Short mmCIF file of C-alpha atoms in Angstrom, two decimals:
data_model
loop_
_atom_site.label_atom_id
_atom_site.label_comp_id
_atom_site.label_asym_id
_atom_site.label_seq_id
_atom_site.Cartn_x
_atom_site.Cartn_y
_atom_site.Cartn_z
CA LEU A 21 168.00 120.92 138.27
CA PHE A 22 169.85 118.74 135.90
CA LYS A 23 168.15 120.19 132.69
CA LYS A 24 168.96 123.75 133.96
CA LEU A 25 172.58 122.79 134.48
CA GLU A 26 172.74 121.07 131.05
CA LYS A 27 171.41 124.19 129.38
CA LYS A 28 173.71 126.51 131.24
CA VAL A 29 176.92 124.43 130.46
CA VAL A 30 176.01 123.76 126.82
CA ARG A 31 175.07 127.31 126.08
CA GLY A 32 178.23 128.81 127.97
CA ARG A 33 180.65 126.42 126.08
CA VAL A 34 179.21 127.48 122.75
CA VAL A 35 179.42 131.24 123.39
CA ALA A 36 183.12 130.69 124.67
CA GLY A 37 184.01 129.07 121.40
CA GLU A 38 184.60 125.69 122.85
CA PRO A 39 183.46 122.29 120.80
CA ARG A 40 179.91 121.61 120.65
CA ILE A 41 178.09 118.63 121.97
CA ASP A 42 179.31 116.24 119.21
CA GLY A 43 182.84 117.80 119.13
CA ARG A 44 182.34 120.11 116.15
CA ASP A 45 183.13 123.82 115.82
CA ALA A 46 180.46 126.34 115.03
CA ARG A 47 180.93 126.19 111.23
CA THR A 48 181.36 122.54 110.50
CA VAL A 49 178.65 120.51 108.77
CA ARG A 50 178.24 116.85 109.74
CA PRO A 51 179.50 114.05 107.57
CA LEU A 52 177.43 113.57 104.41
CA ALA A 53 176.40 110.18 102.51
CA ILE A 54 174.60 110.63 99.36
CA GLU A 55 173.17 108.11 96.93
CA VAL A 56 170.79 108.20 94.02
CA GLY A 57 168.89 105.47 92.15
CA VAL A 58 168.42 103.43 95.34
CA LEU A 59 165.10 102.18 94.36
CA PRO A 60 165.33 100.69 90.83
CA ASN A 61 161.70 100.67 89.99
CA ALA A 62 161.22 104.35 91.03
CA HIS A 63 161.20 106.98 88.41
CA GLY A 64 163.83 108.76 90.64
CA SER A 65 165.13 108.09 94.18
CA SER A 66 167.84 109.37 96.50
CA LEU A 67 169.16 108.61 100.03
CA PHE A 68 170.59 111.66 101.79
CA THR A 69 172.29 111.32 105.13
CA ARG A 70 173.71 114.12 107.15
CA GLY A 71 175.13 112.82 110.51
CA GLU A 72 172.21 111.13 112.24
CA THR A 73 169.49 112.67 110.03
CA GLN A 74 168.50 110.62 106.97
CA ALA A 75 165.70 110.82 104.36
CA ILE A 76 164.88 108.38 101.54
CA VAL A 77 163.08 110.47 98.84
CA VAL A 78 161.10 109.21 95.89
CA ALA A 79 160.08 111.20 92.70
CA THR A 80 157.18 110.10 90.56
CA LEU A 81 156.15 111.47 87.22
CA GLY A 82 152.66 111.51 85.71
CA SER A 83 150.72 113.27 83.04
CA LEU A 84 149.19 116.76 83.53
CA ARG A 85 145.85 115.08 84.28
CA ASP A 86 147.42 113.78 87.46
CA ALA A 87 147.93 117.34 88.73
CA GLN A 88 146.30 118.01 92.29
CA MET A 89 142.99 119.86 92.07
CA ILE A 90 142.90 122.72 94.67
CA ASP A 91 139.79 124.48 95.72
CA ALA A 92 140.74 128.01 97.10
CA LEU A 93 138.73 131.04 98.01
CA GLU A 94 139.76 132.63 94.63
CA GLY A 95 138.77 129.57 92.69
CA SER A 96 139.90 126.23 91.60
CA ARG A 97 143.48 125.70 90.33
CA ARG A 98 145.66 122.62 89.56
CA ASP A 99 149.07 122.09 91.26
CA ARG A 100 151.50 119.93 89.09
CA PHE A 101 154.01 119.64 91.96
CA MET A 102 153.52 117.96 95.14
CA LEU A 103 156.02 117.34 98.00
CA HIS A 104 154.98 115.17 100.89
CA TYR A 105 156.98 114.92 103.99
CA ASN A 106 156.50 111.94 106.40
CA PHE A 107 157.93 111.89 109.90
CA PRO A 108 157.16 108.36 111.57
CA PRO A 109 157.72 107.99 115.28
CA TYR A 110 160.50 105.43 114.73
CA SER A 111 162.82 108.04 113.16
CA VAL A 112 163.39 109.51 116.56
CA GLY A 113 163.20 106.05 118.42
CA GLU A 114 159.62 106.30 119.51
CA THR A 115 156.56 104.37 119.06
CA GLY A 116 153.31 105.92 118.12
CA ARG A 117 150.18 105.78 116.01
CA MET A 118 150.96 106.36 112.34
CA GLY A 119 147.65 107.98 111.00
CA GLY A 120 146.98 111.16 109.22
CA THR A 121 149.40 114.01 108.39
CA SER A 122 150.31 116.18 111.25
CA ARG A 123 150.54 119.83 111.34
CA ARG A 124 154.37 119.52 111.72
CA GLU A 125 154.66 117.27 108.62
CA THR A 126 152.47 119.68 106.71
CA GLY A 127 154.65 122.66 107.66
CA HIS A 128 157.89 120.93 106.87
CA GLY A 129 156.60 119.63 103.61
CA ARG A 130 155.50 123.12 102.58
CA LEU A 131 158.90 124.59 103.41
CA ALA A 132 160.71 121.89 101.50
CA ARG A 133 158.32 122.49 98.55
CA ARG A 134 159.15 126.09 98.56
CA GLY A 135 162.79 125.46 98.35
CA ILE A 136 162.51 123.21 95.29
CA ALA A 137 159.60 124.79 93.37
CA ALA A 138 161.61 127.92 92.14
CA MET A 139 163.91 125.64 90.19
CA LEU A 140 161.32 123.50 88.53
CA PRO A 141 160.90 123.76 84.69
CA SER A 142 157.88 125.43 83.25
CA GLU A 143 155.00 123.38 82.02
CA ASP A 144 155.87 124.11 78.34
CA GLU A 145 159.44 122.68 78.98
CA PHE A 146 158.44 119.66 81.02
CA PRO A 147 154.73 118.96 80.90
CA TYR A 148 154.58 116.32 83.70
CA THR A 149 153.07 116.34 87.19
CA VAL A 150 155.64 115.60 89.79
CA ARG A 151 155.09 114.13 93.15
CA VAL A 152 158.02 113.88 95.65
CA VAL A 153 157.72 111.94 98.89
CA SER A 154 160.24 112.28 101.65
CA GLU A 155 160.43 109.60 104.26
CA ILE A 156 162.52 110.39 107.16
CA THR A 157 164.09 107.32 108.42
CA GLU A 158 166.24 108.86 111.33
CA SER A 159 166.24 112.44 112.54
CA ASN A 160 168.66 114.43 114.78
CA GLY A 161 168.09 118.05 113.56
CA SER A 162 166.79 119.64 110.41
CA SER A 163 165.02 116.83 108.67
CA SER A 164 163.20 119.34 106.43
CA MET A 165 166.47 120.59 104.96
CA ALA A 166 167.66 116.96 104.36
CA SER A 167 164.35 116.68 102.50
CA VAL A 168 165.29 119.63 100.35
CA CYS A 169 168.68 118.05 99.45
CA GLY A 170 167.16 114.59 98.93
CA SER A 171 164.33 115.93 96.61
CA SER A 172 166.77 117.70 94.47
CA LEU A 173 168.81 114.65 94.03
CA ALA A 174 165.62 112.45 93.38
CA LEU A 175 164.23 114.92 90.83
CA MET A 176 167.55 114.96 88.89
CA ASP A 177 167.73 111.25 88.97
CA ALA A 178 164.15 111.12 87.54
CA GLY A 179 165.23 113.27 84.58
CA VAL A 180 163.38 116.43 85.72
CA PRO A 181 165.50 119.40 84.27
CA LEU A 182 166.03 121.65 87.41
CA LYS A 183 167.52 124.95 86.78
CA ALA A 184 170.07 124.27 89.42
CA PRO A 185 170.61 121.82 92.29
CA VAL A 186 169.14 122.94 95.74
CA ALA A 187 170.35 122.29 99.17
CA GLY A 188 169.28 123.34 102.55
CA ILE A 189 170.84 123.77 106.10
CA ALA A 190 169.65 124.71 109.48
CA MET A 191 171.41 127.47 111.41
CA GLY A 192 171.19 127.82 115.28
CA LEU A 193 171.98 130.63 117.73
CA VAL A 194 173.08 130.87 121.27
CA LYS A 195 172.92 134.40 122.79
CA ASP A 196 173.63 135.68 126.28
CA ALA A 197 175.24 138.65 127.94
CA ASN A 198 178.74 137.72 126.90
CA GLY A 199 177.90 137.65 123.27
CA PHE A 200 176.53 135.28 120.75
CA ALA A 201 177.41 132.27 118.56
CA VAL A 202 175.79 131.12 115.32
CA LEU A 203 175.81 127.31 114.73
CA THR A 204 175.88 125.48 111.50
CA ASP A 205 173.90 122.40 111.02
CA ILE A 206 172.35 122.10 114.48
CA LEU A 207 171.65 118.94 116.29
CA GLY A 208 168.10 118.29 117.91
CA ASP A 209 169.60 119.16 121.36
CA GLU A 210 171.02 122.47 120.06
CA ASP A 211 167.60 123.31 118.61
CA HIS A 212 166.13 122.54 122.07
CA LEU A 213 168.76 124.48 124.13
CA GLY A 214 169.43 127.15 121.74
CA ASP A 215 167.68 130.48 120.79
CA MET A 216 166.96 130.00 117.05
CA ASP A 217 166.22 127.58 114.27
CA PHE A 218 167.05 129.22 111.06
CA LYS A 219 166.39 127.19 107.99
CA VAL A 220 168.00 128.26 104.75
CA ALA A 221 167.43 126.66 101.33
CA GLY A 222 168.91 127.66 98.02
CA THR A 223 171.36 127.17 95.07
CA THR A 224 174.91 128.41 94.45
CA ALA A 225 173.38 131.60 93.20
CA GLY A 226 170.86 132.48 95.74
CA ILE A 227 168.18 131.51 98.40
CA THR A 228 165.02 129.92 97.46
CA ALA A 229 163.27 129.50 100.96
CA LEU A 230 163.75 130.76 104.59
CA GLN A 231 162.12 130.01 107.73
CA MET A 232 162.98 131.24 111.28
CA ASP A 233 161.85 129.89 114.61
CA ILE A 234 162.99 132.03 117.33
CA LYS A 235 162.72 132.02 121.23
CA ILE A 236 164.21 135.44 122.04
CA GLN A 237 162.69 138.98 121.37
CA GLY A 238 164.63 139.38 118.14
CA ILE A 239 167.94 139.45 116.47
CA THR A 240 170.34 142.15 115.29
CA GLU A 241 171.41 142.86 111.70
CA GLU A 242 174.91 141.43 112.65
CA ILE A 243 173.41 138.20 113.77
CA MET A 244 171.45 137.83 110.61
CA GLU A 245 174.45 138.77 108.47
CA VAL A 246 176.54 136.05 110.17
CA ALA A 247 173.90 133.43 110.01
CA LEU A 248 173.39 133.95 106.20
CA HIS A 249 177.12 133.98 105.53
CA GLN A 250 177.73 130.73 107.41
CA ALA A 251 174.65 129.32 105.68
CA LEU A 252 176.04 130.11 102.20
CA ALA A 253 179.37 128.41 103.17
CA ALA A 254 177.45 125.30 104.37
CA ARG A 255 175.28 125.17 101.34
CA LEU A 256 178.03 125.45 99.01
CA HIS A 257 179.81 122.58 100.72
CA ILE A 258 176.78 120.38 100.52
CA LEU A 259 176.10 121.23 96.92
CA ALA A 260 179.61 120.33 96.04
CA GLU A 261 179.21 116.97 97.76
CA MET A 262 175.76 116.40 95.94
CA ASN A 263 177.42 117.35 92.60
CA LYS A 264 179.99 114.57 92.97
CA VAL A 265 177.16 112.12 92.80
CA ILE A 266 174.90 113.82 90.16
CA ALA A 267 175.58 117.33 89.01
CA VAL A 268 173.01 117.70 86.27
CA SER A 269 169.58 116.06 85.47
CA ARG A 270 169.57 112.99 83.55
CA ALA A 271 169.03 113.33 79.88
CA GLU A 272 165.98 111.11 79.73
CA VAL A 273 163.29 110.06 82.10
CA ALA A 274 163.34 106.46 83.49
CA ASP A 275 162.29 103.58 81.13
CA ASN A 276 159.20 102.99 83.32
CA ALA A 277 158.16 106.57 83.46
CA PRO A 278 155.44 108.06 81.23
CA ARG A 279 156.95 109.52 77.99
CA PHE A 280 155.34 112.40 76.35
CA ARG A 281 155.25 114.11 72.82
CA THR A 282 153.66 117.35 71.83
CA LEU A 283 151.93 117.74 68.58
CA LYS A 284 150.28 120.77 66.93
CA ILE A 285 147.40 120.20 64.54
CA ASP A 286 144.82 122.39 62.68
CA PRO A 287 142.08 123.16 65.24
CA GLU A 288 139.65 122.29 62.51
CA LYS A 289 141.05 118.67 62.73
CA ILE A 290 140.36 118.22 66.51
CA ARG A 291 136.92 116.75 65.68
CA ASP A 292 138.59 114.09 63.44
CA VAL A 293 140.79 113.09 66.29
CA ILE A 294 138.01 112.88 68.75
CA GLY A 295 135.58 111.22 66.39
CA LYS A 296 131.79 110.84 66.69
CA GLY A 297 131.01 110.64 70.42
CA GLY A 298 134.70 110.13 71.15
CA SER A 299 134.93 107.00 69.27
CA THR A 300 138.21 107.72 67.57
CA ILE A 301 140.16 109.00 70.63
CA ARG A 302 138.83 105.91 72.61
CA ALA A 303 140.13 103.36 70.07
CA LEU A 304 143.39 105.38 69.93
CA THR A 305 143.83 105.03 73.76
CA GLU A 306 142.79 101.24 73.78
CA GLU A 307 145.18 100.39 70.83
CA THR A 308 148.26 102.33 72.19
CA GLY A 309 147.71 102.66 75.93
CA ALA A 310 148.40 106.24 75.60
CA THR A 311 146.76 109.33 77.49
CA ILE A 312 146.03 112.00 75.11
CA ASP A 313 145.23 115.57 76.12
CA ILE A 314 143.75 117.90 73.41
CA GLN A 315 143.70 121.76 73.83
CA ASP A 316 141.33 124.07 71.81
CA ASP A 317 144.20 125.69 70.07
CA GLY A 318 145.20 122.29 68.54
CA SER A 319 147.97 121.33 70.89
CA ILE A 320 148.04 117.63 71.58
CA ARG A 321 150.11 116.09 74.50
CA ILE A 322 150.51 112.44 74.31
CA TYR A 323 151.61 110.41 77.30
CA CYS A 324 152.53 106.55 77.37
CA ASP A 325 154.43 104.26 79.64
CA ASN A 326 156.54 102.86 76.91
CA ARG A 327 158.11 104.25 73.75
CA ASP A 328 156.42 101.94 71.17
CA GLY A 329 153.00 102.99 72.27
CA LEU A 330 153.85 106.57 72.08
CA ASP A 331 155.26 106.32 68.69
CA LEU A 332 152.11 104.40 67.54
CA ALA A 333 149.82 106.97 69.03
CA VAL A 334 151.71 109.91 67.28
CA PHE A 335 151.75 107.99 63.99
CA ARG A 336 147.94 107.30 64.26
CA ILE A 337 147.10 110.99 65.01
CA GLN A 338 149.31 112.16 62.20
CA GLU A 339 147.48 109.77 59.87
CA ILE A 340 144.09 111.16 60.95
CA THR A 341 145.11 114.84 60.67
CA ALA A 342 147.36 114.62 57.51
CA GLU A 343 146.40 116.21 54.40
CA ALA A 344 147.03 114.66 50.95
CA GLU A 345 150.37 116.24 49.21
CA VAL A 346 150.41 116.62 45.58
CA GLY A 347 153.20 114.38 44.15
CA LYS A 348 153.58 112.34 47.20
CA ILE A 349 153.35 108.43 47.03
CA TYR A 350 150.97 106.70 49.49
CA GLU A 351 150.18 103.12 50.22
CA GLY A 352 146.46 102.78 50.16
CA THR A 353 143.75 100.26 50.12
CA VAL A 354 141.24 99.84 47.46
CA ALA A 355 137.80 100.76 49.04
CA ARG A 356 135.41 100.56 46.17
CA ILE A 357 135.53 99.59 42.32
CA VAL A 358 133.42 101.49 39.87
CA ASP A 359 133.20 101.37 36.03
CA PHE A 360 135.30 104.40 35.54
CA GLY A 361 138.01 103.45 38.21
CA ALA A 362 138.56 102.74 41.80
CA PHE A 363 138.22 104.71 45.09
CA VAL A 364 141.41 104.22 47.24
CA THR A 365 141.72 105.03 50.97
CA ILE A 366 145.21 106.66 51.46
CA MET A 367 144.78 107.91 55.01
CA PRO A 368 142.09 107.23 57.74
CA GLY A 369 138.94 109.10 56.42
CA THR A 370 140.59 110.16 53.28
CA ASP A 371 139.86 108.61 49.76
CA GLY A 372 140.81 109.57 46.26
CA LEU A 373 139.93 108.52 42.82
CA VAL A 374 142.05 106.32 40.57
CA HIS A 375 140.70 106.95 37.02
CA ILE A 376 140.59 104.02 34.80
CA SER A 377 143.25 105.73 32.64
CA GLN A 378 145.58 105.86 35.43
CA ILE A 379 145.69 102.35 36.41
CA ALA A 380 148.20 101.08 33.90
CA ASP A 381 150.25 102.05 30.99
CA GLN A 382 148.22 99.86 28.54
CA ARG A 383 144.58 100.25 27.91
CA VAL A 384 142.35 98.85 30.65
CA GLU A 385 139.16 97.42 29.65
CA LYS A 386 137.83 96.26 32.95
CA VAL A 387 138.99 97.71 36.17
CA SER A 388 138.29 94.48 38.17
CA ASP A 389 141.00 92.64 35.92
CA TYR A 390 143.60 94.85 37.67
CA LEU A 391 142.36 95.62 41.07
CA THR A 392 140.21 93.96 43.89
CA GLU A 393 138.56 95.45 46.96
CA GLY A 394 140.76 95.54 49.99
CA GLN A 395 144.02 95.29 47.80
CA LYS A 396 146.92 97.21 49.03
CA ILE A 397 148.43 99.53 46.35
CA LYS A 398 150.79 102.38 45.79
CA VAL A 399 149.39 105.60 44.32
CA ARG A 400 150.63 109.06 43.59
CA VAL A 401 148.53 112.12 44.36
CA LEU A 402 148.02 114.05 41.07
CA ASP A 403 145.81 116.80 42.12
CA VAL A 404 143.49 118.06 44.97
CA ASP A 405 140.84 120.39 43.62
CA ALA A 406 139.06 123.30 45.42
CA ARG A 407 136.39 120.99 46.76
CA GLY A 408 139.04 118.79 48.35
CA ARG A 409 138.50 115.80 45.79
CA ILE A 410 141.75 113.84 45.37
CA LYS A 411 142.93 112.47 41.94
CA LEU A 412 145.23 109.46 42.19
CA SER A 413 147.42 107.43 39.73
CA ILE A 414 148.68 103.88 40.15
CA LYS A 415 150.83 103.93 37.01
CA ASP A 416 152.65 107.03 38.06
CA ALA A 417 153.62 105.51 41.29
CA LEU A 418 155.25 102.50 39.70
CA ASP A 419 158.99 102.31 39.24
CA ASP A 420 160.54 100.50 36.16
CA ALA A 421 160.62 96.98 37.87
CA GLU A 422 157.01 97.31 39.05
CA ARG A 423 156.05 98.49 35.65
CA ALA A 424 157.59 95.46 33.92
CA ALA A 425 155.92 93.07 36.33
CA LYS A 426 152.54 94.68 36.03
CA ALA A 427 152.84 94.63 32.11
CA SER A 428 153.67 90.96 32.24
CA HIS A 429 150.53 90.13 34.28
CA ALA A 430 148.21 92.24 32.31
CA PRO A 431 145.38 90.61 30.27
CA LYS A 432 146.53 90.01 26.62
CA ALA A 433 144.35 89.90 23.50
CA GLU A 434 144.25 86.68 21.62
CA PRO A 435 146.52 86.76 18.44
CA VAL A 436 144.84 86.80 15.03
CA PRO A 437 145.97 84.04 12.71
CA VAL A 438 147.56 85.16 9.35
CA ALA A 439 147.60 82.97 6.23
CA ASP A 440 151.01 82.23 4.91
CA ALA A 441 151.70 83.81 1.51
CA PRO A 442 152.22 81.68 -1.60
CA ASP A 443 155.89 80.76 -2.53
CA ASP A 444 155.66 82.34 -6.00
CA ALA A 445 153.95 85.56 -4.66
CA ASP A 446 156.07 88.67 -5.62
#
């Protein structure tokens, strides 16, 4: 009896235009509290509170290898955006078993995901896998839309370049013989006692996701128009408050997030990067700590948890795939000495010949007087013939100071004594 009376009084007051349960009018959004960066070690995080509904949201970035593999009827595919919604019993003041994901959590998570997914950058623009987890810490109406708002904030805090910020709001309806009233930002009790739960997510420019749960036979075009109009006003209000905290995505990802670089190499060089049995790429990943993805078209994506490792991985790959440029000076290592010159390694797997005539300005009788195996020297590339053989020169790579120093240390011939001429010689 009491529940029937409660329902009748609440619905009658709403349709009559009187204040709602918490004293608001039909169009007012509950007070908002918004923070970003609340978890310093997370790649991106936010705390979004609307009235008695609160979500703490965490965004984590990974490489494309971390994308979720989905086996569907039409075949396997990879999903690089995951949004997980958790609704523990304590968020509504209850106790209960916290086990696997419930149907409700799955559905709310999918709705929030649809609201955000349309604003994500393409894989070419942002080649990361993104996982968002929304933990509902308290709930009194529309926790899924709080997850949409919190997810947008966390992603921008993580440096994900969203096309536009996204917000969501839940609209309610009370309809009887005397008319109808559309309610903005409904409470849990208004969801229970009302006729509709209409969730709308979107940006300032349009809607990204809709979901309607309805308890009556249907709604009219007028009700839908009013609901969408009020939802727009509420969404713009929430977005304005969100923009006061963070309006655009951060310019860079967090220091502890994976960093990436994309390179393009000649597909013929892929085997050089991989090496025999994968030896080269394994050595690269062990040395730099980077994850390296190689595509058949020669595109290479490099991910690393720190900038130094990323820079080193890029440098090593450029070394492996580089081709000798005529006229360019390289620092090489003497690999082998022969009678007619020396072979010098100027890049990994790339050797060139320094002919004995190109070692010094003066005549060189013995190569070993000037060079030793393992010695670091500067050489200039003179020519690369049709067979890929590289001609190098040491003397052409020397500047004036180095040239003078080399000359002073060069082996000198013993002087030939000359007899003094007699004093009376004419």
